[in-house]
Each structure stands twice: as structure tokens, then as C-alpha cells.
Short mmCIF file of N, CA and C in Angstrom, two decimals:
data_model
loop_
_atom_site.label_atom_id
_atom_site.label_comp_id
_atom_site.label_asym_id
_atom_site.label_seq_id
_atom_site.Cartn_x
_atom_site.Cartn_y
_atom_site.Cartn_z
N UNK A 1 16.22 -20.04 3.36
CA UNK A 1 15.35 -21.16 3.66
C UNK A 1 14.75 -21.71 2.36
N UNK A 2 14.21 -22.90 2.44
CA UNK A 2 13.58 -23.52 1.27
C UNK A 2 12.41 -22.69 0.76
N UNK A 3 11.64 -22.15 1.69
CA UNK A 3 10.46 -21.36 1.32
C UNK A 3 10.87 -20.11 0.54
N UNK A 4 11.93 -19.44 0.97
CA UNK A 4 12.39 -18.24 0.28
C UNK A 4 12.95 -18.57 -1.10
N UNK A 5 13.65 -19.68 -1.22
CA UNK A 5 14.19 -20.11 -2.51
C UNK A 5 13.04 -20.41 -3.47
N UNK A 6 12.02 -21.10 -2.97
CA UNK A 6 10.86 -21.41 -3.81
C UNK A 6 10.15 -20.14 -4.25
N UNK A 7 10.02 -19.19 -3.33
CA UNK A 7 9.37 -17.92 -3.67
C UNK A 7 10.17 -17.16 -4.71
N UNK A 8 11.49 -17.16 -4.58
CA UNK A 8 12.35 -16.47 -5.55
C UNK A 8 12.24 -17.12 -6.92
N UNK A 9 12.18 -18.44 -6.97
CA UNK A 9 12.03 -19.16 -8.24
C UNK A 9 10.69 -18.84 -8.89
N UNK A 10 9.64 -18.77 -8.07
CA UNK A 10 8.32 -18.45 -8.59
C UNK A 10 8.29 -17.02 -9.15
N UNK A 11 8.94 -16.09 -8.44
CA UNK A 11 8.97 -14.70 -8.88
C UNK A 11 9.72 -14.56 -10.20
N UNK A 12 10.72 -15.41 -10.43
CA UNK A 12 11.48 -15.35 -11.67
C UNK A 12 10.63 -15.81 -12.85
N UNK A 13 9.65 -16.65 -12.60
CA UNK A 13 8.80 -17.17 -13.65
C UNK A 13 7.65 -16.21 -13.98
N UNK A 14 7.02 -15.68 -12.97
CA UNK A 14 5.87 -14.81 -13.19
C UNK A 14 5.98 -13.56 -12.32
N UNK A 15 5.62 -12.42 -12.86
CA UNK A 15 5.68 -11.21 -12.04
C UNK A 15 4.61 -11.23 -10.95
N UNK A 16 4.84 -10.51 -9.86
CA UNK A 16 3.87 -10.48 -8.76
C UNK A 16 2.51 -9.97 -9.24
N UNK A 17 1.44 -10.57 -8.68
CA UNK A 17 0.07 -10.22 -9.06
C UNK A 17 -0.67 -9.44 -7.98
N UNK A 18 -0.07 -9.32 -6.80
CA UNK A 18 -0.74 -8.66 -5.68
C UNK A 18 0.07 -7.46 -5.22
N UNK A 19 -0.58 -6.30 -5.16
CA UNK A 19 0.05 -5.08 -4.69
C UNK A 19 -0.38 -4.82 -3.25
N UNK A 20 0.61 -4.69 -2.36
CA UNK A 20 0.32 -4.33 -0.98
C UNK A 20 0.88 -2.93 -0.74
N UNK A 21 -0.01 -1.99 -0.46
CA UNK A 21 0.37 -0.60 -0.24
C UNK A 21 0.60 -0.39 1.25
N UNK A 22 1.79 0.10 1.59
CA UNK A 22 2.16 0.35 2.98
C UNK A 22 2.17 1.86 3.23
N UNK A 23 1.48 2.29 4.28
CA UNK A 23 1.36 3.72 4.55
C UNK A 23 1.83 4.01 5.98
N UNK A 24 2.85 4.85 6.09
CA UNK A 24 3.42 5.19 7.40
C UNK A 24 2.56 6.19 8.16
N UNK A 25 2.90 6.39 9.42
CA UNK A 25 2.15 7.29 10.28
C UNK A 25 2.76 8.68 10.40
N UNK A 26 2.33 9.40 11.42
CA UNK A 26 2.72 10.77 11.68
C UNK A 26 4.24 10.92 11.72
N UNK A 27 4.76 11.84 10.97
CA UNK A 27 6.20 12.15 10.92
C UNK A 27 7.04 10.97 10.44
N UNK A 28 6.42 10.00 9.81
CA UNK A 28 7.14 8.80 9.38
C UNK A 28 7.71 8.92 7.98
N UNK A 29 8.37 7.84 7.57
CA UNK A 29 8.91 7.74 6.22
C UNK A 29 8.58 6.36 5.66
N UNK A 30 8.74 6.20 4.36
CA UNK A 30 8.46 4.91 3.74
C UNK A 30 9.35 3.80 4.31
N UNK A 31 10.51 4.18 4.85
CA UNK A 31 11.43 3.19 5.43
C UNK A 31 10.88 2.58 6.72
N UNK A 32 9.92 3.24 7.37
CA UNK A 32 9.37 2.74 8.63
C UNK A 32 8.77 1.34 8.49
N UNK A 33 8.25 1.02 7.32
CA UNK A 33 7.62 -0.28 7.10
C UNK A 33 8.47 -1.18 6.20
N UNK A 34 9.77 -0.90 6.16
CA UNK A 34 10.70 -1.64 5.31
C UNK A 34 10.78 -3.12 5.63
N UNK A 35 10.81 -3.47 6.92
CA UNK A 35 10.89 -4.88 7.28
C UNK A 35 9.65 -5.62 6.79
N UNK A 36 8.49 -5.03 7.00
CA UNK A 36 7.25 -5.65 6.54
C UNK A 36 7.27 -5.82 5.02
N UNK A 37 7.75 -4.81 4.31
CA UNK A 37 7.82 -4.89 2.84
C UNK A 37 8.69 -6.06 2.41
N UNK A 38 9.84 -6.22 3.02
CA UNK A 38 10.74 -7.34 2.66
C UNK A 38 10.10 -8.69 2.95
N UNK A 39 9.42 -8.82 4.07
CA UNK A 39 8.77 -10.09 4.41
C UNK A 39 7.62 -10.40 3.45
N UNK A 40 6.85 -9.39 3.10
CA UNK A 40 5.75 -9.61 2.15
C UNK A 40 6.27 -10.02 0.78
N UNK A 41 7.33 -9.38 0.32
CA UNK A 41 7.86 -9.69 -1.00
C UNK A 41 8.55 -11.04 -1.05
N UNK A 42 8.91 -11.59 0.10
CA UNK A 42 9.49 -12.94 0.14
C UNK A 42 8.48 -13.96 -0.37
N UNK A 43 7.19 -13.61 -0.37
CA UNK A 43 6.13 -14.48 -0.88
C UNK A 43 6.32 -14.74 -2.37
N UNK A 44 6.85 -13.77 -3.10
CA UNK A 44 7.07 -13.94 -4.53
C UNK A 44 5.91 -13.48 -5.38
N UNK A 45 4.71 -13.45 -4.83
CA UNK A 45 3.54 -13.03 -5.59
C UNK A 45 3.08 -11.64 -5.16
N UNK A 46 3.90 -10.97 -4.35
CA UNK A 46 3.54 -9.68 -3.77
C UNK A 46 4.54 -8.61 -4.17
N UNK A 47 4.02 -7.47 -4.57
CA UNK A 47 4.82 -6.26 -4.69
C UNK A 47 4.41 -5.37 -3.54
N UNK A 48 5.33 -5.10 -2.63
CA UNK A 48 5.04 -4.19 -1.52
C UNK A 48 5.45 -2.79 -1.96
N UNK A 49 4.52 -1.86 -1.85
CA UNK A 49 4.79 -0.49 -2.27
C UNK A 49 4.64 0.43 -1.05
N UNK A 50 5.75 0.96 -0.58
CA UNK A 50 5.74 1.88 0.56
C UNK A 50 5.53 3.29 0.04
N UNK A 51 4.42 3.88 0.42
CA UNK A 51 4.08 5.23 -0.05
C UNK A 51 5.00 6.28 0.57
N UNK A 52 5.38 7.24 -0.25
CA UNK A 52 6.18 8.35 0.22
C UNK A 52 5.49 9.68 -0.01
N UNK A 53 4.22 9.64 -0.37
CA UNK A 53 3.48 10.85 -0.72
C UNK A 53 3.37 11.83 0.44
N UNK A 54 3.44 11.34 1.66
CA UNK A 54 3.29 12.22 2.81
C UNK A 54 4.64 12.54 3.46
N UNK A 55 5.70 12.45 2.70
CA UNK A 55 7.03 12.89 3.12
C UNK A 55 7.34 14.17 2.36
N UNK A 56 8.17 15.04 2.86
CA UNK A 56 8.84 14.99 4.16
C UNK A 56 7.91 15.39 5.30
N UNK A 57 8.45 15.36 6.47
CA UNK A 57 7.78 15.53 7.75
C UNK A 57 6.57 16.47 7.79
N UNK A 58 6.61 17.70 7.38
CA UNK A 58 5.44 18.56 7.61
C UNK A 58 4.17 18.12 6.88
N UNK A 59 4.29 17.32 5.86
CA UNK A 59 3.10 16.92 5.09
C UNK A 59 2.10 16.12 5.91
N UNK A 60 2.54 15.50 7.00
CA UNK A 60 1.59 14.74 7.80
C UNK A 60 0.77 15.64 8.72
N UNK A 61 0.94 16.94 8.60
CA UNK A 61 0.20 17.87 9.45
C UNK A 61 -0.90 18.63 8.72
N UNK A 62 -1.16 18.34 7.45
CA UNK A 62 -2.18 19.12 6.73
C UNK A 62 -3.52 18.40 6.61
N UNK A 63 -3.72 17.36 7.37
CA UNK A 63 -5.03 16.72 7.43
C UNK A 63 -5.13 15.39 6.70
N UNK A 64 -6.07 14.60 7.14
CA UNK A 64 -6.28 13.26 6.59
C UNK A 64 -6.76 13.31 5.14
N UNK A 65 -7.65 14.23 4.81
CA UNK A 65 -8.15 14.31 3.44
C UNK A 65 -7.03 14.63 2.46
N UNK A 66 -6.19 15.59 2.80
CA UNK A 66 -5.07 15.96 1.92
C UNK A 66 -4.07 14.81 1.80
N UNK A 67 -3.77 14.18 2.92
CA UNK A 67 -2.84 13.04 2.89
C UNK A 67 -3.41 11.87 2.12
N UNK A 68 -4.70 11.61 2.28
CA UNK A 68 -5.35 10.52 1.55
C UNK A 68 -5.35 10.77 0.05
N UNK A 69 -5.55 12.03 -0.35
CA UNK A 69 -5.54 12.38 -1.77
C UNK A 69 -4.14 12.16 -2.37
N UNK A 70 -3.12 12.51 -1.61
CA UNK A 70 -1.74 12.29 -2.10
C UNK A 70 -1.45 10.79 -2.24
N UNK A 71 -1.90 10.01 -1.25
CA UNK A 71 -1.71 8.55 -1.30
C UNK A 71 -2.44 7.99 -2.53
N UNK A 72 -3.68 8.41 -2.74
CA UNK A 72 -4.46 7.90 -3.88
C UNK A 72 -3.76 8.19 -5.20
N UNK A 73 -3.24 9.39 -5.36
CA UNK A 73 -2.54 9.74 -6.61
C UNK A 73 -1.30 8.87 -6.80
N UNK A 74 -0.57 8.65 -5.73
CA UNK A 74 0.64 7.83 -5.81
C UNK A 74 0.30 6.37 -6.13
N UNK A 75 -0.75 5.86 -5.52
CA UNK A 75 -1.15 4.46 -5.76
C UNK A 75 -1.64 4.29 -7.20
N UNK A 76 -2.41 5.23 -7.71
CA UNK A 76 -2.86 5.13 -9.11
C UNK A 76 -1.67 5.06 -10.07
N UNK A 77 -0.66 5.89 -9.83
CA UNK A 77 0.55 5.86 -10.67
C UNK A 77 1.26 4.52 -10.56
N UNK A 78 1.41 4.02 -9.35
CA UNK A 78 2.10 2.74 -9.14
C UNK A 78 1.33 1.60 -9.80
N UNK A 79 0.02 1.57 -9.62
CA UNK A 79 -0.81 0.51 -10.20
C UNK A 79 -0.74 0.53 -11.72
N UNK A 80 -0.67 1.71 -12.30
CA UNK A 80 -0.59 1.82 -13.77
C UNK A 80 0.72 1.28 -14.31
N UNK A 81 1.79 1.37 -13.53
CA UNK A 81 3.11 0.88 -13.96
C UNK A 81 3.25 -0.64 -13.80
N UNK A 82 2.45 -1.24 -12.94
CA UNK A 82 2.58 -2.66 -12.63
C UNK A 82 1.54 -3.46 -13.41
N UNK A 83 1.86 -3.80 -14.63
CA UNK A 83 0.91 -4.43 -15.54
C UNK A 83 0.32 -5.75 -15.05
N UNK A 84 1.13 -6.57 -14.39
CA UNK A 84 0.68 -7.91 -14.01
C UNK A 84 -0.18 -7.91 -12.75
N UNK A 85 -0.18 -6.82 -12.00
CA UNK A 85 -0.89 -6.76 -10.73
C UNK A 85 -2.40 -6.79 -10.97
N UNK A 86 -3.08 -7.64 -10.19
CA UNK A 86 -4.53 -7.81 -10.32
C UNK A 86 -5.30 -7.43 -9.07
N UNK A 87 -4.63 -7.53 -7.91
CA UNK A 87 -5.30 -7.30 -6.63
C UNK A 87 -4.51 -6.29 -5.80
N UNK A 88 -5.20 -5.71 -4.81
CA UNK A 88 -4.58 -4.69 -3.96
C UNK A 88 -5.00 -4.87 -2.51
N UNK A 89 -4.06 -4.59 -1.61
CA UNK A 89 -4.33 -4.55 -0.17
C UNK A 89 -3.65 -3.32 0.39
N UNK A 90 -4.12 -2.88 1.55
CA UNK A 90 -3.52 -1.74 2.23
C UNK A 90 -3.13 -2.13 3.64
N UNK A 91 -1.98 -1.63 4.08
CA UNK A 91 -1.55 -1.75 5.47
C UNK A 91 -1.17 -0.34 5.91
N UNK A 92 -1.86 0.18 6.89
CA UNK A 92 -1.58 1.52 7.39
C UNK A 92 -1.22 1.47 8.85
N UNK A 93 -0.14 2.15 9.21
CA UNK A 93 0.29 2.21 10.60
C UNK A 93 -0.06 3.56 11.19
N UNK A 94 -0.79 3.55 12.31
CA UNK A 94 -1.16 4.76 13.02
C UNK A 94 -1.90 5.72 12.09
N UNK A 95 -1.43 6.95 11.95
CA UNK A 95 -2.09 7.92 11.06
C UNK A 95 -2.16 7.40 9.63
N UNK A 96 -1.22 6.54 9.25
CA UNK A 96 -1.24 5.93 7.92
C UNK A 96 -2.49 5.12 7.68
N UNK A 97 -3.09 4.56 8.74
CA UNK A 97 -4.35 3.85 8.60
C UNK A 97 -5.48 4.78 8.20
N UNK A 98 -5.46 5.99 8.74
CA UNK A 98 -6.49 6.98 8.37
C UNK A 98 -6.26 7.48 6.95
N UNK A 99 -4.99 7.69 6.60
CA UNK A 99 -4.68 8.10 5.22
C UNK A 99 -5.14 7.04 4.23
N UNK A 100 -4.85 5.78 4.53
CA UNK A 100 -5.23 4.68 3.63
C UNK A 100 -6.74 4.62 3.48
N UNK A 101 -7.46 4.78 4.58
CA UNK A 101 -8.93 4.75 4.52
C UNK A 101 -9.45 5.90 3.65
N UNK A 102 -8.85 7.09 3.81
CA UNK A 102 -9.27 8.23 2.99
C UNK A 102 -8.92 8.00 1.52
N UNK A 103 -7.79 7.38 1.25
CA UNK A 103 -7.37 7.13 -0.13
C UNK A 103 -8.33 6.18 -0.83
N UNK A 104 -8.89 5.23 -0.10
CA UNK A 104 -9.80 4.26 -0.72
C UNK A 104 -10.99 4.93 -1.40
N UNK A 105 -11.50 5.99 -0.78
CA UNK A 105 -12.62 6.71 -1.38
C UNK A 105 -12.26 7.29 -2.73
N UNK A 106 -11.06 7.82 -2.83
CA UNK A 106 -10.60 8.42 -4.09
C UNK A 106 -10.21 7.36 -5.12
N UNK A 107 -9.82 6.20 -4.65
CA UNK A 107 -9.35 5.14 -5.56
C UNK A 107 -10.48 4.29 -6.14
N UNK A 108 -11.64 4.35 -5.54
CA UNK A 108 -12.76 3.52 -6.02
C UNK A 108 -13.11 3.91 -7.45
N UNK A 109 -13.27 2.93 -8.30
CA UNK A 109 -13.51 3.15 -9.72
C UNK A 109 -14.98 3.41 -10.03
N UNK A 110 -15.58 4.41 -9.39
CA UNK A 110 -16.97 4.78 -9.65
C UNK A 110 -17.93 4.23 -8.63
N UNK A 111 -19.14 4.80 -8.63
CA UNK A 111 -20.19 4.36 -7.71
C UNK A 111 -20.55 2.91 -7.99
N UNK A 112 -20.59 2.12 -6.94
CA UNK A 112 -20.96 0.72 -7.07
C UNK A 112 -19.84 -0.17 -7.59
N UNK A 113 -18.70 0.42 -7.91
CA UNK A 113 -17.58 -0.37 -8.43
C UNK A 113 -16.99 -1.23 -7.32
N UNK A 114 -16.46 -2.37 -7.71
CA UNK A 114 -15.82 -3.27 -6.74
C UNK A 114 -14.31 -3.29 -6.93
N UNK A 115 -13.79 -2.34 -7.70
CA UNK A 115 -12.35 -2.25 -7.91
C UNK A 115 -11.84 -0.89 -7.45
N UNK A 116 -10.57 -0.87 -7.12
CA UNK A 116 -9.88 0.34 -6.67
C UNK A 116 -8.62 0.49 -7.52
N UNK A 117 -8.52 1.60 -8.24
CA UNK A 117 -7.39 1.83 -9.16
C UNK A 117 -7.29 0.67 -10.16
N UNK A 118 -8.45 0.10 -10.51
CA UNK A 118 -8.48 -0.99 -11.47
C UNK A 118 -8.13 -2.36 -10.90
N UNK A 119 -7.98 -2.46 -9.59
CA UNK A 119 -7.56 -3.70 -8.95
C UNK A 119 -8.62 -4.20 -7.96
N UNK A 120 -8.74 -5.53 -7.85
CA UNK A 120 -9.67 -6.13 -6.90
C UNK A 120 -9.10 -6.03 -5.48
N UNK A 121 -9.88 -5.57 -4.51
CA UNK A 121 -9.39 -5.47 -3.14
C UNK A 121 -9.32 -6.84 -2.46
N UNK A 122 -8.31 -7.00 -1.60
CA UNK A 122 -8.16 -8.23 -0.84
C UNK A 122 -8.25 -7.96 0.66
N UNK A 123 -7.43 -7.02 1.16
CA UNK A 123 -7.41 -6.78 2.60
C UNK A 123 -7.13 -5.31 2.90
N UNK A 124 -7.66 -4.88 4.03
CA UNK A 124 -7.39 -3.55 4.56
C UNK A 124 -7.02 -3.74 6.02
N UNK A 125 -5.78 -3.44 6.37
CA UNK A 125 -5.26 -3.70 7.72
C UNK A 125 -4.67 -2.41 8.28
N UNK A 126 -5.04 -2.09 9.51
CA UNK A 126 -4.40 -0.97 10.18
C UNK A 126 -3.89 -1.42 11.55
N UNK A 127 -2.82 -0.77 11.99
CA UNK A 127 -2.28 -1.03 13.32
C UNK A 127 -2.22 0.31 14.05
N UNK A 128 -2.78 0.33 15.24
CA UNK A 128 -2.75 1.51 16.11
C UNK A 128 -3.31 2.76 15.42
N UNK A 129 -4.30 2.59 14.57
CA UNK A 129 -4.91 3.72 13.88
C UNK A 129 -6.10 4.24 14.69
N UNK A 130 -6.18 5.54 14.90
CA UNK A 130 -7.27 6.12 15.69
C UNK A 130 -8.53 6.33 14.87
N UNK A 131 -9.21 5.25 14.51
CA UNK A 131 -10.39 5.35 13.64
C UNK A 131 -11.60 6.00 14.30
N UNK A 132 -11.63 6.08 15.61
CA UNK A 132 -12.79 6.67 16.27
C UNK A 132 -12.59 8.12 16.60
#
């Protein structure tokens, strides 16, 4: 489509500035959110990063705090490699929403800071996450 061609041309000129972190749910894999990653990256200004820190399967059974810490470590490494990225968003599916929420605490750049892993936050989205 014209929109995808324009996005591809824009991406060729400037590297993506927005990091969207995708976090899968219980017993999931980074491939679970692959379609969403492809659609987001069609924008041209987005790098979709599907976390694999809670793979393979048994890792999703050791608790939200442990899973969130693994996600935070993986996101810090990814953010450090992506020099042009300025902003960050999270999308968590099911248990991945709880992991993402836990990771935010570890990613915050100090008390009162408004950045996470050195990036300005834009959005936090969860689907079917049991937050209560």
C-alpha cells in the first residue's frame, strides 16, 4: 500500500525513535505477538521488541517479580543498543501485562524520574491482564 511504501522510505532516511516492548503471557513465546510487531513496525518510526526473557515455558511460573526483573534487564540491554530511540511504550498480553508493570518499577531512572531506561514513556497497554 502507499502508506507502507511511505513508511519504508521514512525508515530508510531515519532510524526508528520509538521502542515498543511486547511482553507475552503465561507459557507464551515472543512469537505470540509477532503480528502486532510487524504492524507496529510498518509505521517506520517504531522498533517493536518482543521480549524473550520469560522463555522457555517454566520461567513463567516463578512469579511476577522475577519475570518483571528479567524483562527489565532485557529492556535495558535493548534500549542501550538502540541509539536513536527516544521514547518507550509497553504492550503486555495477559500475564505479560503484569510482568510489564513489574518491569516498570525496575526501569525507572531514580526516584521522581520521568524516564525509564533513559527513555520517555508514551503508553502502557495491557490486554486481558489480571491486574486485580
